[in-house]
mmCIF file with all atom_site columns, C-alpha atoms and ligand atoms in Angstrom:
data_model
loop_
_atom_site.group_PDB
_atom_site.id
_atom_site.type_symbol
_atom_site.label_atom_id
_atom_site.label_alt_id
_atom_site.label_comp_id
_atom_site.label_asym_id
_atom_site.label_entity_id
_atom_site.label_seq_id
_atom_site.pdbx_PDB_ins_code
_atom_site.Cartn_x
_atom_site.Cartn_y
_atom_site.Cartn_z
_atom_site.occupancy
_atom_site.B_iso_or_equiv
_atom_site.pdbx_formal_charge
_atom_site.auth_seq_id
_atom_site.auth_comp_id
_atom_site.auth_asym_id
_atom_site.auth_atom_id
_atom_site.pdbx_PDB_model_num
ATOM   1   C  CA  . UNK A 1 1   ? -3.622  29.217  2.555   1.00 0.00 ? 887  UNK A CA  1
ATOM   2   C  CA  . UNK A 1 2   ? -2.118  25.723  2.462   1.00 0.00 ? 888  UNK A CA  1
ATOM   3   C  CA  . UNK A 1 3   ? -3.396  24.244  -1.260  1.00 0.00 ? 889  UNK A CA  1
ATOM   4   C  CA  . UNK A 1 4   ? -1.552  20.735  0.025   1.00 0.00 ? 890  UNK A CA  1
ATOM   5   C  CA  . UNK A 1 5   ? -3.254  21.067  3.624   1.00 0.00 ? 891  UNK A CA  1
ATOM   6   C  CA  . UNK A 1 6   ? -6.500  18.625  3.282   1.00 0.00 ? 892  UNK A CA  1
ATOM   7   C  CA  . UNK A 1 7   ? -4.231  15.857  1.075   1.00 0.00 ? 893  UNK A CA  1
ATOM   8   C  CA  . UNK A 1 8   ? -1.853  16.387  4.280   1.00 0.00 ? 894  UNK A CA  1
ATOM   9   C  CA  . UNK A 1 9   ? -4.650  16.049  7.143   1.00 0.00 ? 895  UNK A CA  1
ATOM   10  C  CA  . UNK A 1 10  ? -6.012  13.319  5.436   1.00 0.00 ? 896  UNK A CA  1
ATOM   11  C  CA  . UNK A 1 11  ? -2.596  11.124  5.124   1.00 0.00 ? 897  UNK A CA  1
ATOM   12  C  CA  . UNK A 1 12  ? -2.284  11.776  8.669   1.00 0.00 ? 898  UNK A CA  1
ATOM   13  C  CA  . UNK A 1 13  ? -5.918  10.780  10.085  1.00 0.00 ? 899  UNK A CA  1
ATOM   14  C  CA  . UNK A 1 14  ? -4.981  7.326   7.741   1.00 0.00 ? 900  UNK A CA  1
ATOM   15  C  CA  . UNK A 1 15  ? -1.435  7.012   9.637   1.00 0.00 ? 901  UNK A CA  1
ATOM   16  C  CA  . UNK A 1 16  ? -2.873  7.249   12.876  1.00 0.00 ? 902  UNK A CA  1
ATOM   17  C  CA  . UNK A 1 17  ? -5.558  4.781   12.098  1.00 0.00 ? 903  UNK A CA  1
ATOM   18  C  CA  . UNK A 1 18  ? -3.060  2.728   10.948  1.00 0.00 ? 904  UNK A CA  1
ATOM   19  C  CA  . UNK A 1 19  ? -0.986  2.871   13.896  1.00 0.00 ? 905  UNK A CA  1
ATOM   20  C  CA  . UNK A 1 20  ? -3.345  2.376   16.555  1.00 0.00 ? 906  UNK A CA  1
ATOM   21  C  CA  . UNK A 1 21  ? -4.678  -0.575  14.822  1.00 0.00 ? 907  UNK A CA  1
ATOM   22  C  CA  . UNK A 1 22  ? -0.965  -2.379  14.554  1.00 0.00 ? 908  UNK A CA  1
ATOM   23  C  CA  . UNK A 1 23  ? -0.330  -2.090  10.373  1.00 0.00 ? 909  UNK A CA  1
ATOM   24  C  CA  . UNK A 1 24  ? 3.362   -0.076  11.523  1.00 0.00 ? 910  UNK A CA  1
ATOM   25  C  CA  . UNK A 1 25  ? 3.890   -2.702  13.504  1.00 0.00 ? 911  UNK A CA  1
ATOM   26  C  CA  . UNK A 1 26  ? 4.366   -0.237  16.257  1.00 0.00 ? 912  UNK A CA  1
ATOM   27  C  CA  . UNK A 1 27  ? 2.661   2.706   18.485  1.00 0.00 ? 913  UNK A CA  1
ATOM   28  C  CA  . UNK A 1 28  ? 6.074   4.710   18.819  1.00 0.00 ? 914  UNK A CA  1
ATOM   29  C  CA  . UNK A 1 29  ? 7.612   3.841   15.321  1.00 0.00 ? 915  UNK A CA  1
ATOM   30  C  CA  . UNK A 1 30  ? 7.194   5.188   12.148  1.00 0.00 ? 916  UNK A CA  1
ATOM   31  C  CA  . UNK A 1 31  ? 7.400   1.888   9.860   1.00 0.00 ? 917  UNK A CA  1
ATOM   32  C  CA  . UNK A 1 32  ? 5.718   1.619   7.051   1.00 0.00 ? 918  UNK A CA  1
ATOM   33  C  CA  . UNK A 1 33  ? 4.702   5.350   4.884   1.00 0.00 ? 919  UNK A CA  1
ATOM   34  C  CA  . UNK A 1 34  ? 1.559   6.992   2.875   1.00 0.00 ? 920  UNK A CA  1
ATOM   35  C  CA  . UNK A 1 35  ? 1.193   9.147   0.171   1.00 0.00 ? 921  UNK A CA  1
ATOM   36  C  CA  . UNK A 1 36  ? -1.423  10.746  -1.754  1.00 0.00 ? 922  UNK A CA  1
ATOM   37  C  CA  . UNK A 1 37  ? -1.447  11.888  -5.471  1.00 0.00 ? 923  UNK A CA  1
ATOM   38  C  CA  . UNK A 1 38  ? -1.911  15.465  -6.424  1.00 0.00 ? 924  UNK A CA  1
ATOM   39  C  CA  . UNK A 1 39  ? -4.833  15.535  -8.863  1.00 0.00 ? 925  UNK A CA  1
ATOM   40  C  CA  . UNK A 1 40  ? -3.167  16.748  -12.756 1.00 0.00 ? 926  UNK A CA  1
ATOM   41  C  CA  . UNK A 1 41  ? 0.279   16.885  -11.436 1.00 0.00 ? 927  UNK A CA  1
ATOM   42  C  CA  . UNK A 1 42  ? 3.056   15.373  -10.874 1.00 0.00 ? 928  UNK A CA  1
ATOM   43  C  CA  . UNK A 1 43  ? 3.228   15.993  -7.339  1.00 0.00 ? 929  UNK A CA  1
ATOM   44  C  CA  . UNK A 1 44  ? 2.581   13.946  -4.290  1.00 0.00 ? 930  UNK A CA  1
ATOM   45  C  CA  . UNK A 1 45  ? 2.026   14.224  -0.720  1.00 0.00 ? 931  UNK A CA  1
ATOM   46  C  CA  . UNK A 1 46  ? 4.284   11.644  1.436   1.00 0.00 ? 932  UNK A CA  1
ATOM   47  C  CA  . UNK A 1 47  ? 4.765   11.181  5.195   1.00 0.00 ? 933  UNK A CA  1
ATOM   48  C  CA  . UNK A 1 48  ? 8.176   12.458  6.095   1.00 0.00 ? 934  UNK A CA  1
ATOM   49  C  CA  . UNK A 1 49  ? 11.011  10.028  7.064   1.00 0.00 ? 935  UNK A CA  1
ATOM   50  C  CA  . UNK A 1 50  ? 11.322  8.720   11.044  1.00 0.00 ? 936  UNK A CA  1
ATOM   51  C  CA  . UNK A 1 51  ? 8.560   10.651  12.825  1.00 0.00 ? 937  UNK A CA  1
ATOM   52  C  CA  . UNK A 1 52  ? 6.059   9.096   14.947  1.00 0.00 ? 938  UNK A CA  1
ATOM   53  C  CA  . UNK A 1 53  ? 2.828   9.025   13.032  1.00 0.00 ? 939  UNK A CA  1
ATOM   54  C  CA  . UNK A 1 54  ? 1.164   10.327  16.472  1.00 0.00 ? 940  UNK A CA  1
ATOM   55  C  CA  . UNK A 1 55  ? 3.106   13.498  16.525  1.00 0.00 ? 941  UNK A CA  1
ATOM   56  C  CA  . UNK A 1 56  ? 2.683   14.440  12.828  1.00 0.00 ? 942  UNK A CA  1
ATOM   57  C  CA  . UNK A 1 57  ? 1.285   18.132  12.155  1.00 0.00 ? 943  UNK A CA  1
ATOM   58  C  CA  . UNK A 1 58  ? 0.419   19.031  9.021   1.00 0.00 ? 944  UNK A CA  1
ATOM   59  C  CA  . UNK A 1 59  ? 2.960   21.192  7.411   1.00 0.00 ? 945  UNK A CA  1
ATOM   60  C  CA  . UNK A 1 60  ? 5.393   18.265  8.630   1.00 0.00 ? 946  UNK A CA  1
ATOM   61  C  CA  . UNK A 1 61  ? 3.940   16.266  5.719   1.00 0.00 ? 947  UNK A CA  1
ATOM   62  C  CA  . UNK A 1 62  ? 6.359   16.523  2.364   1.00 0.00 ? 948  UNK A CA  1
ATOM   63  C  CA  . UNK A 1 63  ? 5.667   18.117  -0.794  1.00 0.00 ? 949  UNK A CA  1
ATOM   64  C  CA  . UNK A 1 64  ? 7.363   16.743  -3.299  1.00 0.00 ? 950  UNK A CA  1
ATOM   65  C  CA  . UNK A 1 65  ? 7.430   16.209  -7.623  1.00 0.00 ? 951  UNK A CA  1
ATOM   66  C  CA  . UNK A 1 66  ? 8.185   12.887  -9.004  1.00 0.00 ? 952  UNK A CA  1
ATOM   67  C  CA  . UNK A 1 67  ? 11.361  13.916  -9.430  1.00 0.00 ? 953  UNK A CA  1
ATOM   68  C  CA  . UNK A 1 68  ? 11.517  14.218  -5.861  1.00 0.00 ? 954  UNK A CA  1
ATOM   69  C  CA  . UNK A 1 69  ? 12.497  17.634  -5.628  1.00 0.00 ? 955  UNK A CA  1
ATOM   70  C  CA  . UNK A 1 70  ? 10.967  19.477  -2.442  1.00 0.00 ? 956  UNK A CA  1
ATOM   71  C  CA  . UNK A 1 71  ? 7.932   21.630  -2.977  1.00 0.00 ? 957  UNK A CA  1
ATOM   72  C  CA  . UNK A 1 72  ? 6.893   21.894  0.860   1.00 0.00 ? 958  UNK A CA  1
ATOM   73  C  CA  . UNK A 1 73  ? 7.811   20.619  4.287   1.00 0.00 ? 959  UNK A CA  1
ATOM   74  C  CA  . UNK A 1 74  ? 10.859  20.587  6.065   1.00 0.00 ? 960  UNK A CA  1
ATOM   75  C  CA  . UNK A 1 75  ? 11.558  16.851  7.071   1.00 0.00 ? 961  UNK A CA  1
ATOM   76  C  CA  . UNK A 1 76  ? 13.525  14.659  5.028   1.00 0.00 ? 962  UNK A CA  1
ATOM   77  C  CA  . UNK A 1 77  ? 10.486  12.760  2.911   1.00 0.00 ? 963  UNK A CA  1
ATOM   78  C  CA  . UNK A 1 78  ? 9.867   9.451   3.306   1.00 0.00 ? 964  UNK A CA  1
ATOM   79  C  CA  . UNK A 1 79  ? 13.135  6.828   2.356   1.00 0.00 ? 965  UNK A CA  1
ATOM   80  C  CA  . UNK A 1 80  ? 10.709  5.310   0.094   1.00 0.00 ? 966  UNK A CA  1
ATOM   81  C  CA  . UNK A 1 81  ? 9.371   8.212   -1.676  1.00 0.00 ? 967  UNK A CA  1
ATOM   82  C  CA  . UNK A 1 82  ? 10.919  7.053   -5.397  1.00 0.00 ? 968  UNK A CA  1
ATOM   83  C  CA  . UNK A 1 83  ? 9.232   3.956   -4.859  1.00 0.00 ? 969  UNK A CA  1
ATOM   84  C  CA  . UNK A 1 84  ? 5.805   5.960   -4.438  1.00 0.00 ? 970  UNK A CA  1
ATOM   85  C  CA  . UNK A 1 85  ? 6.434   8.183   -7.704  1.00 0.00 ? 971  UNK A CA  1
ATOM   86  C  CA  . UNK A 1 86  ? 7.654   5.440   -9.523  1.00 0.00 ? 972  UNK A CA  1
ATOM   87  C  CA  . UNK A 1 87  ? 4.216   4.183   -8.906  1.00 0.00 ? 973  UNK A CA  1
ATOM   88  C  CA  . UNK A 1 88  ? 1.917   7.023   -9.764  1.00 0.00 ? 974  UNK A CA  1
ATOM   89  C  CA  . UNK A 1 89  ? 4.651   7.643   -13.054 1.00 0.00 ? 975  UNK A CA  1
ATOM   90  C  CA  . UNK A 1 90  ? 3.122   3.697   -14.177 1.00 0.00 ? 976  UNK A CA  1
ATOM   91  C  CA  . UNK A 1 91  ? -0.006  3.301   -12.818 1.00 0.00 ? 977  UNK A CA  1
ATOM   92  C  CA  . UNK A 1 92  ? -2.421  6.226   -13.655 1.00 0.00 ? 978  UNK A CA  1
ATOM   93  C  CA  . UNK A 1 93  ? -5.008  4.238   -11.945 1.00 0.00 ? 979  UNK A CA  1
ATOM   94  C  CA  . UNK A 1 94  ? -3.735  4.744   -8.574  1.00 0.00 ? 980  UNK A CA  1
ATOM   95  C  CA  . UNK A 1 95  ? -4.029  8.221   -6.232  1.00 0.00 ? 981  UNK A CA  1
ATOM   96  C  CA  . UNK A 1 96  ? -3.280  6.733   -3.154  1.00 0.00 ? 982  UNK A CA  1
ATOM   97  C  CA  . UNK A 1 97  ? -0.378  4.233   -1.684  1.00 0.00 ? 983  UNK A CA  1
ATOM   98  C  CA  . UNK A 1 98  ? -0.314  2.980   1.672   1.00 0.00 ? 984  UNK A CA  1
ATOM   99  C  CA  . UNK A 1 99  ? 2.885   0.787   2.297   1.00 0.00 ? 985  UNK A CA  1
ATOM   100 C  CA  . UNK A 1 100 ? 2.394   -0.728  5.567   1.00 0.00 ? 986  UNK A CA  1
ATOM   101 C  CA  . UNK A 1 101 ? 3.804   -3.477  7.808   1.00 0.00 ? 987  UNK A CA  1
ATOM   102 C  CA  . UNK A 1 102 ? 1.020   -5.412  8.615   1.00 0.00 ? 988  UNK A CA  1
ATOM   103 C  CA  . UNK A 1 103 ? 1.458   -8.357  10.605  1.00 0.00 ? 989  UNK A CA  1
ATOM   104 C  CA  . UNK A 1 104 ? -0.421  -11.462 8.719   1.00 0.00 ? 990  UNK A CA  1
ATOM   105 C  CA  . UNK A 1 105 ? 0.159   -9.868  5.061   1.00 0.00 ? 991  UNK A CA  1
ATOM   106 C  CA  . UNK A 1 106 ? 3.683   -9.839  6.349   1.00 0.00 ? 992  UNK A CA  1
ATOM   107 C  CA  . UNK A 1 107 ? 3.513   -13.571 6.743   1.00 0.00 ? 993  UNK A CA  1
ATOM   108 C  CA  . UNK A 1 108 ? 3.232   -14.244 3.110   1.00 0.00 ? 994  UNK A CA  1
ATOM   109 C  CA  . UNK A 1 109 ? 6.462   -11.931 2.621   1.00 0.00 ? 995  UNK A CA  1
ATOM   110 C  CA  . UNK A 1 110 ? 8.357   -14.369 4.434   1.00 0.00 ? 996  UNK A CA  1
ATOM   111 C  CA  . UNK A 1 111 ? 6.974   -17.438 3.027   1.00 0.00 ? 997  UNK A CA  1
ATOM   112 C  CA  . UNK A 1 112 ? 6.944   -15.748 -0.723  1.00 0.00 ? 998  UNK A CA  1
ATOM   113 C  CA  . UNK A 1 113 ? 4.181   -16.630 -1.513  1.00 0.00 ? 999  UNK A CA  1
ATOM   114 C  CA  . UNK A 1 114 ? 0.923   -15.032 -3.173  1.00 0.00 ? 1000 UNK A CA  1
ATOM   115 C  CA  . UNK A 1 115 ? -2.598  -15.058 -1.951  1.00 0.00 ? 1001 UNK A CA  1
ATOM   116 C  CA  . UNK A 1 116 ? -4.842  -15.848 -4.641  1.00 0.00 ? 1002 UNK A CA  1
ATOM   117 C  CA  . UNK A 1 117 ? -8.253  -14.141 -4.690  1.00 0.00 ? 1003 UNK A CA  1
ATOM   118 C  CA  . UNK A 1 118 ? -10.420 -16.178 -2.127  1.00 0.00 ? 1004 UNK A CA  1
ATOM   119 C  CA  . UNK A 1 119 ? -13.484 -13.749 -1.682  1.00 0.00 ? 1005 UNK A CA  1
ATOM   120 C  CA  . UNK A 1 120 ? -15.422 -11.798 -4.005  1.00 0.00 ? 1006 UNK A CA  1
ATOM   121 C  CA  . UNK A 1 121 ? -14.914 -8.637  -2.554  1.00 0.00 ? 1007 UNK A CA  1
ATOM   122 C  CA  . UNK A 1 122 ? -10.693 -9.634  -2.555  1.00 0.00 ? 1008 UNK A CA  1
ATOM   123 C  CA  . UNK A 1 123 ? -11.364 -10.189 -6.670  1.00 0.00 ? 1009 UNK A CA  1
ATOM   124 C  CA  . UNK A 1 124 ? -13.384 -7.070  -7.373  1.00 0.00 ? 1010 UNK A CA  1
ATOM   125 C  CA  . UNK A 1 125 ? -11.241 -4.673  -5.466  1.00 0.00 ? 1011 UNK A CA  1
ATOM   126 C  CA  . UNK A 1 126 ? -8.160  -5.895  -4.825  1.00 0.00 ? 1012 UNK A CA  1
ATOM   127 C  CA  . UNK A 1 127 ? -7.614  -8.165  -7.845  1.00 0.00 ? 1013 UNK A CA  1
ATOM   128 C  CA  . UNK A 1 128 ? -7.007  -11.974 -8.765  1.00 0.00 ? 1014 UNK A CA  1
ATOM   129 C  CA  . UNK A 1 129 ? -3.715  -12.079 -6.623  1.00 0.00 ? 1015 UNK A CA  1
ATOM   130 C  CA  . UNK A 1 130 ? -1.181  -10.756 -3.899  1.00 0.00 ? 1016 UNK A CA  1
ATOM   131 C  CA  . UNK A 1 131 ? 1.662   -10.965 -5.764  1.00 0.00 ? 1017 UNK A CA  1
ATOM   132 C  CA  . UNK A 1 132 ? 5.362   -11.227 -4.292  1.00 0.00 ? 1018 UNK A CA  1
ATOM   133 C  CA  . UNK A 1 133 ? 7.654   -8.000  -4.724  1.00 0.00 ? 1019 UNK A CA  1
ATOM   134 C  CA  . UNK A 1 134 ? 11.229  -9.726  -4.754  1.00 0.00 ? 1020 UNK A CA  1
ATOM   135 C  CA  . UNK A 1 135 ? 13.570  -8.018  -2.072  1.00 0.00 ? 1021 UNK A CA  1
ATOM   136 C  CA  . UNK A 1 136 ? 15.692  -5.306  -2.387  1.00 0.00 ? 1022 UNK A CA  1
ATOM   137 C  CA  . UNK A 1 137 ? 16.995  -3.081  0.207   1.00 0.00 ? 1023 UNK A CA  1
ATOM   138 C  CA  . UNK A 1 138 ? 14.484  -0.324  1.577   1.00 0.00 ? 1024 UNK A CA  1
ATOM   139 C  CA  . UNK A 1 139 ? 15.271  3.314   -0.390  1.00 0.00 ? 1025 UNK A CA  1
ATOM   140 C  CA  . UNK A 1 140 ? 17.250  1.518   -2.992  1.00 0.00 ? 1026 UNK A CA  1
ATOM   141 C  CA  . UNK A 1 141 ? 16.816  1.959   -7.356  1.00 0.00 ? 1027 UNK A CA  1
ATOM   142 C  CA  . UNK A 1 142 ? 16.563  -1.738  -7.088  1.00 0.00 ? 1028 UNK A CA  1
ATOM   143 C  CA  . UNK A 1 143 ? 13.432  -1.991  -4.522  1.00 0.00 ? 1029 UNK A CA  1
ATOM   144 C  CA  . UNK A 1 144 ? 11.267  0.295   -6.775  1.00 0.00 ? 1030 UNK A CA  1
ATOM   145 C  CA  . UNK A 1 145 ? 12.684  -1.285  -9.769  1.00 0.00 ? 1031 UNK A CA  1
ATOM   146 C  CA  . UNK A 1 146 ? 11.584  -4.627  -8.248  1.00 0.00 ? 1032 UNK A CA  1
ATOM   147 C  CA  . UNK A 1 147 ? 7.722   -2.817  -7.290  1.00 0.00 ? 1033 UNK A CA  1
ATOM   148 C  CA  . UNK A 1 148 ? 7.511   -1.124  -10.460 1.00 0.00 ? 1034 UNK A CA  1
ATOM   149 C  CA  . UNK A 1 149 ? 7.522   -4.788  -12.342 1.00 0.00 ? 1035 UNK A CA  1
ATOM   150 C  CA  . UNK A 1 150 ? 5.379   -6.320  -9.739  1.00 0.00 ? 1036 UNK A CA  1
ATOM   151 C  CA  . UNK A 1 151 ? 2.631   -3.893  -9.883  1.00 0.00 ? 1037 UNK A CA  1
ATOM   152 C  CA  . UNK A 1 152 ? 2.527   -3.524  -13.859 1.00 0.00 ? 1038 UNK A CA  1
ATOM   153 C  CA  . UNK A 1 153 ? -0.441  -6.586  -12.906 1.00 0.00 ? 1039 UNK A CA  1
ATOM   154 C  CA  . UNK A 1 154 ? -2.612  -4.078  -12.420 1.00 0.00 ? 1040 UNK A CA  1
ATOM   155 C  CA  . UNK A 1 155 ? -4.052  -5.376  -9.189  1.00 0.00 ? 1041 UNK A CA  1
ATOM   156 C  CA  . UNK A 1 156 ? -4.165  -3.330  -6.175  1.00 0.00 ? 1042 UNK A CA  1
ATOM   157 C  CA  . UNK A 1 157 ? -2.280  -5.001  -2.705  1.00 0.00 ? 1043 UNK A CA  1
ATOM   158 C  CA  . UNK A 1 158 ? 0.903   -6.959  -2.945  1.00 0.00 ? 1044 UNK A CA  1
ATOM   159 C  CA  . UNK A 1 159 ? 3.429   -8.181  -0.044  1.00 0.00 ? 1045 UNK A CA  1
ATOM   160 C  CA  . UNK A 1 160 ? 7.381   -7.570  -0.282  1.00 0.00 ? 1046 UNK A CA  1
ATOM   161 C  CA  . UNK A 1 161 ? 9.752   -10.184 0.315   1.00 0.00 ? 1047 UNK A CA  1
ATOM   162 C  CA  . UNK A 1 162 ? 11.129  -9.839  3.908   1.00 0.00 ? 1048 UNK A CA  1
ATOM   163 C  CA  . UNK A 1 163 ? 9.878   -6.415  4.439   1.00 0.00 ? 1049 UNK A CA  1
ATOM   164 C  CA  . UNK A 1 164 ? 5.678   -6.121  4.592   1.00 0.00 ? 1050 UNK A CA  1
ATOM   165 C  CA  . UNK A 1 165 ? 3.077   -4.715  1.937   1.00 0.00 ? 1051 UNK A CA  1
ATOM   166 C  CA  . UNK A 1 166 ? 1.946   -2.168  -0.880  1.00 0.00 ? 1052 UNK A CA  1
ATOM   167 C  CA  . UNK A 1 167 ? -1.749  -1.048  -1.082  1.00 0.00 ? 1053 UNK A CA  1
ATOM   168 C  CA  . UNK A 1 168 ? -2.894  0.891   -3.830  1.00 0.00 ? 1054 UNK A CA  1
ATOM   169 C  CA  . UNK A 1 169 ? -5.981  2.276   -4.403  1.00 0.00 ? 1055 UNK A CA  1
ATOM   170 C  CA  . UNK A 1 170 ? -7.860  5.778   -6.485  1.00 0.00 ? 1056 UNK A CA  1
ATOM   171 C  CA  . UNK A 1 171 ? -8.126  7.659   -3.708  1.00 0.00 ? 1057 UNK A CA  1
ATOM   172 C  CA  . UNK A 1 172 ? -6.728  7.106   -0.429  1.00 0.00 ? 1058 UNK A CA  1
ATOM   173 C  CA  . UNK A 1 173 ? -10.150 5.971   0.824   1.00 0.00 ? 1059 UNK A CA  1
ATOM   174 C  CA  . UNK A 1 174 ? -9.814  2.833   -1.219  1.00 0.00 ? 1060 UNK A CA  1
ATOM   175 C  CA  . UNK A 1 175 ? -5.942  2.771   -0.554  1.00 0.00 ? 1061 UNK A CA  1
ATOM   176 C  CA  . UNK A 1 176 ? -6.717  2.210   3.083   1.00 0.00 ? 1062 UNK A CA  1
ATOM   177 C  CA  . UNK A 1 177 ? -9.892  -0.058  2.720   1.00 0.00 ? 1063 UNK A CA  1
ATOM   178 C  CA  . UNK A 1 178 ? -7.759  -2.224  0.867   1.00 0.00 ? 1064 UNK A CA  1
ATOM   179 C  CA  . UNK A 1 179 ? -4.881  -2.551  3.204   1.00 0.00 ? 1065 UNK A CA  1
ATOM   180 C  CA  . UNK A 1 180 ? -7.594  -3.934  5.663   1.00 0.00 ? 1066 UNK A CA  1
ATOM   181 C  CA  . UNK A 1 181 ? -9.094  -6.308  3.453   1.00 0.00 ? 1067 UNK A CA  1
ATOM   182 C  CA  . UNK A 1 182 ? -5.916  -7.525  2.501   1.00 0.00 ? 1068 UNK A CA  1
ATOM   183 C  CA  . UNK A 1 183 ? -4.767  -7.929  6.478   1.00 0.00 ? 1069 UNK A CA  1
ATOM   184 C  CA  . UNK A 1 184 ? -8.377  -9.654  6.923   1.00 0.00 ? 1070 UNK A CA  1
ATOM   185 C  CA  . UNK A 1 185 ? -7.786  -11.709 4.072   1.00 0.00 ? 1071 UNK A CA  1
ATOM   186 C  CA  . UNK A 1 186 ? -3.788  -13.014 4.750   1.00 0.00 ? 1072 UNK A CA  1
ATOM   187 C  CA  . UNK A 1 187 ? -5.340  -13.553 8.740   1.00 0.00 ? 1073 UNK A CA  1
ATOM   188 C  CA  . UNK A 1 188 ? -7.876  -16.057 7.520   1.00 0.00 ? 1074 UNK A CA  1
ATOM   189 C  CA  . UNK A 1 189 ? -6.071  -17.335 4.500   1.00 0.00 ? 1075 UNK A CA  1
ATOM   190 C  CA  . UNK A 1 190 ? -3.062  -18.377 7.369   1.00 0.00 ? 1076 UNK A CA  1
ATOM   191 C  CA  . UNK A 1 191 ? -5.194  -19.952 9.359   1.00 0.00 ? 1077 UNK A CA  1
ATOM   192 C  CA  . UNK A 1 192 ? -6.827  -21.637 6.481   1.00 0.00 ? 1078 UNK A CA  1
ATOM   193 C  CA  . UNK A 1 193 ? -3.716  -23.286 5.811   1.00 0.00 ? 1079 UNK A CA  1
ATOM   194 C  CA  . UNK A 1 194 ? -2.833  -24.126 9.002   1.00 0.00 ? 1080 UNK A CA  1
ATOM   195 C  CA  . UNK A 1 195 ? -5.564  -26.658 9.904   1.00 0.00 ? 1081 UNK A CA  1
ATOM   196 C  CA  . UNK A 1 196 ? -3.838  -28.806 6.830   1.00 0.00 ? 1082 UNK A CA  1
ATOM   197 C  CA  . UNK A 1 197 ? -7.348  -28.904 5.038   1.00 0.00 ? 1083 UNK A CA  1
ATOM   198 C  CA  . UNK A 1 198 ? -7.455  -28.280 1.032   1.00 0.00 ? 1084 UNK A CA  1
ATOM   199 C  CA  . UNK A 1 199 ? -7.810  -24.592 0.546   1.00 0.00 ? 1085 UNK A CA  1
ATOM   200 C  CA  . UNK A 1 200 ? -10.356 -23.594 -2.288  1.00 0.00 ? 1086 UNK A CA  1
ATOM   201 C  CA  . UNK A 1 201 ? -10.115 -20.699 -4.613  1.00 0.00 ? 1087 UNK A CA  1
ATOM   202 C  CA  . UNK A 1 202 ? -12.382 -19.042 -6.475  1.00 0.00 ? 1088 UNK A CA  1
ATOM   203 C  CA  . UNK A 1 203 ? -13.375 -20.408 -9.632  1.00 0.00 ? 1089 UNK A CA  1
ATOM   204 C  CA  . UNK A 1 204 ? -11.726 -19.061 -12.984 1.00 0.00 ? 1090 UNK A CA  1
ATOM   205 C  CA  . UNK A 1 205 ? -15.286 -18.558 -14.219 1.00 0.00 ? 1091 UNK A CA  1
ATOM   206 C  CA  . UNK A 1 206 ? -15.699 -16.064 -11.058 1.00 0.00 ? 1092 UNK A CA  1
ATOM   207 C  CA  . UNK A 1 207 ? -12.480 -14.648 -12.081 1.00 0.00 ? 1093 UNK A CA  1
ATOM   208 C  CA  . UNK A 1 208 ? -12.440 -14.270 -15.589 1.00 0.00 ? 1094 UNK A CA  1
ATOM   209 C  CA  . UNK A 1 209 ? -15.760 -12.092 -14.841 1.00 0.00 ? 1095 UNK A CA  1
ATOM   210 C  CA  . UNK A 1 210 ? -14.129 -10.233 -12.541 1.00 0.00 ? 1096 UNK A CA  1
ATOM   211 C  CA  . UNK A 1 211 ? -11.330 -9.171  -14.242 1.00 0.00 ? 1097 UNK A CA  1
ATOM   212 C  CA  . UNK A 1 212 ? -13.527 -8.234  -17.141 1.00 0.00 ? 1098 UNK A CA  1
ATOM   213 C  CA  . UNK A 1 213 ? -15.592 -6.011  -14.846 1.00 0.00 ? 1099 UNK A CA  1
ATOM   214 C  CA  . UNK A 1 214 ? -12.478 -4.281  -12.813 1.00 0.00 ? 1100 UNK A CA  1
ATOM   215 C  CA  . UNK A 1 215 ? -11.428 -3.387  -16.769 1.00 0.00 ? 1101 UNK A CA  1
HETATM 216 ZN ZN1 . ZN  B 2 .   ? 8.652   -0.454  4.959   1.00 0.00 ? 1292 ZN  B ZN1 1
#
């Protein structure tokens, strides 16, 4: 018996999702990458590097310690699989990360710049802001040096420069949930902007409160 096999089904029911609803970018790529956190260890479960997310099986879903030394799974793991451990090493918070390449959060990667909380629901589960990870290279010490400083804010989504966004969440569940609100969020927030009107935010009051409450 497979102890790894329902962390492994579920990061592949999330990559499908996520690639039939356009956050890879693509149907036939395999942009973007998810991984789950092994409960007590310091293990996690990653999607393995340049396989179609439609194809995946399974025991084709890496095993690895944050030291990324293989535990299971024969394909090379994910190119940004330091990045992920470097994450769950920092943030104890977080079981799940789904890096994706969603199309309107992408936007802001471009034009560097955050999205401030706009809706309640942004505030109370994804934080106060989207902040910018500054670019590095993909699979580089740099890029997860770069991550590892952004997401010390303890706030859960976050776009990288010239390259897409980083969704964290307690379980992969919330991981996911918040990689649509954020894509929900950048959609409106773009259009927002675009009709040249003044933009509000939420007031400080609101978020003072809710960063007191996510606490
Ligand atoms: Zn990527």
């Amino acid at each position: 018996m497979d102890p790894y096999l329902q962390p492994r089904k579920d990061v592949i029911a999330c990559c499908q999702w996520l690639c039939r609803h356009g956050y890879f970018g693509s149907l036939l790529s395999a942009g973007g990458n998810v991984s789950v956190r092994i409960p007590g260890e310091p293990v996690l479960v990653i999607t393995p590097s340049g396989k179609p997310y439609m194809d995946l099986v399974p025991e084709e879903i890496c095993v690895a310690d944050f030291d990324l030394n293989r535990i299971a799974g024969d394909l090379a793991p994910s190119i940004e699989t330091a990045m992920h451990a470097g994450i769950y090493r920092d943030r104890v918070d977080v079981g799940a990360v789904v890096h994706t390449h969603q199309a309107y959060a992408s936007i802001f990667a471009l034009i560097n710049q955050p999205i401030p909380a706009l809706f309640d629901e942004v505030a109370l589960s994804i934080g106060e802001t989207v902040d910018v990870v500054p670019y590095a290279l993909s699979g580089t010490p740099e890029l997860v040096d770069n991550v590892r400083r952004t997401v010390a804010n303890g706030c859960n989504c976050f776009v990288m420069q010239n390259h897409g966004a980083l969704n964290l969440g307690k379980t992969l569940e919330k991981a996911w949930k918040h990689a649509e609100l954020l894509e929900k969020t950048a959609q409106v927030y773009y259009h927002a902007l675009a009709t040249g009107k003044p933009v509000t935010t939420l007031p400080d009051q609101t978020v003072q409160l809710v960063r007191e409450l996510r606490k």
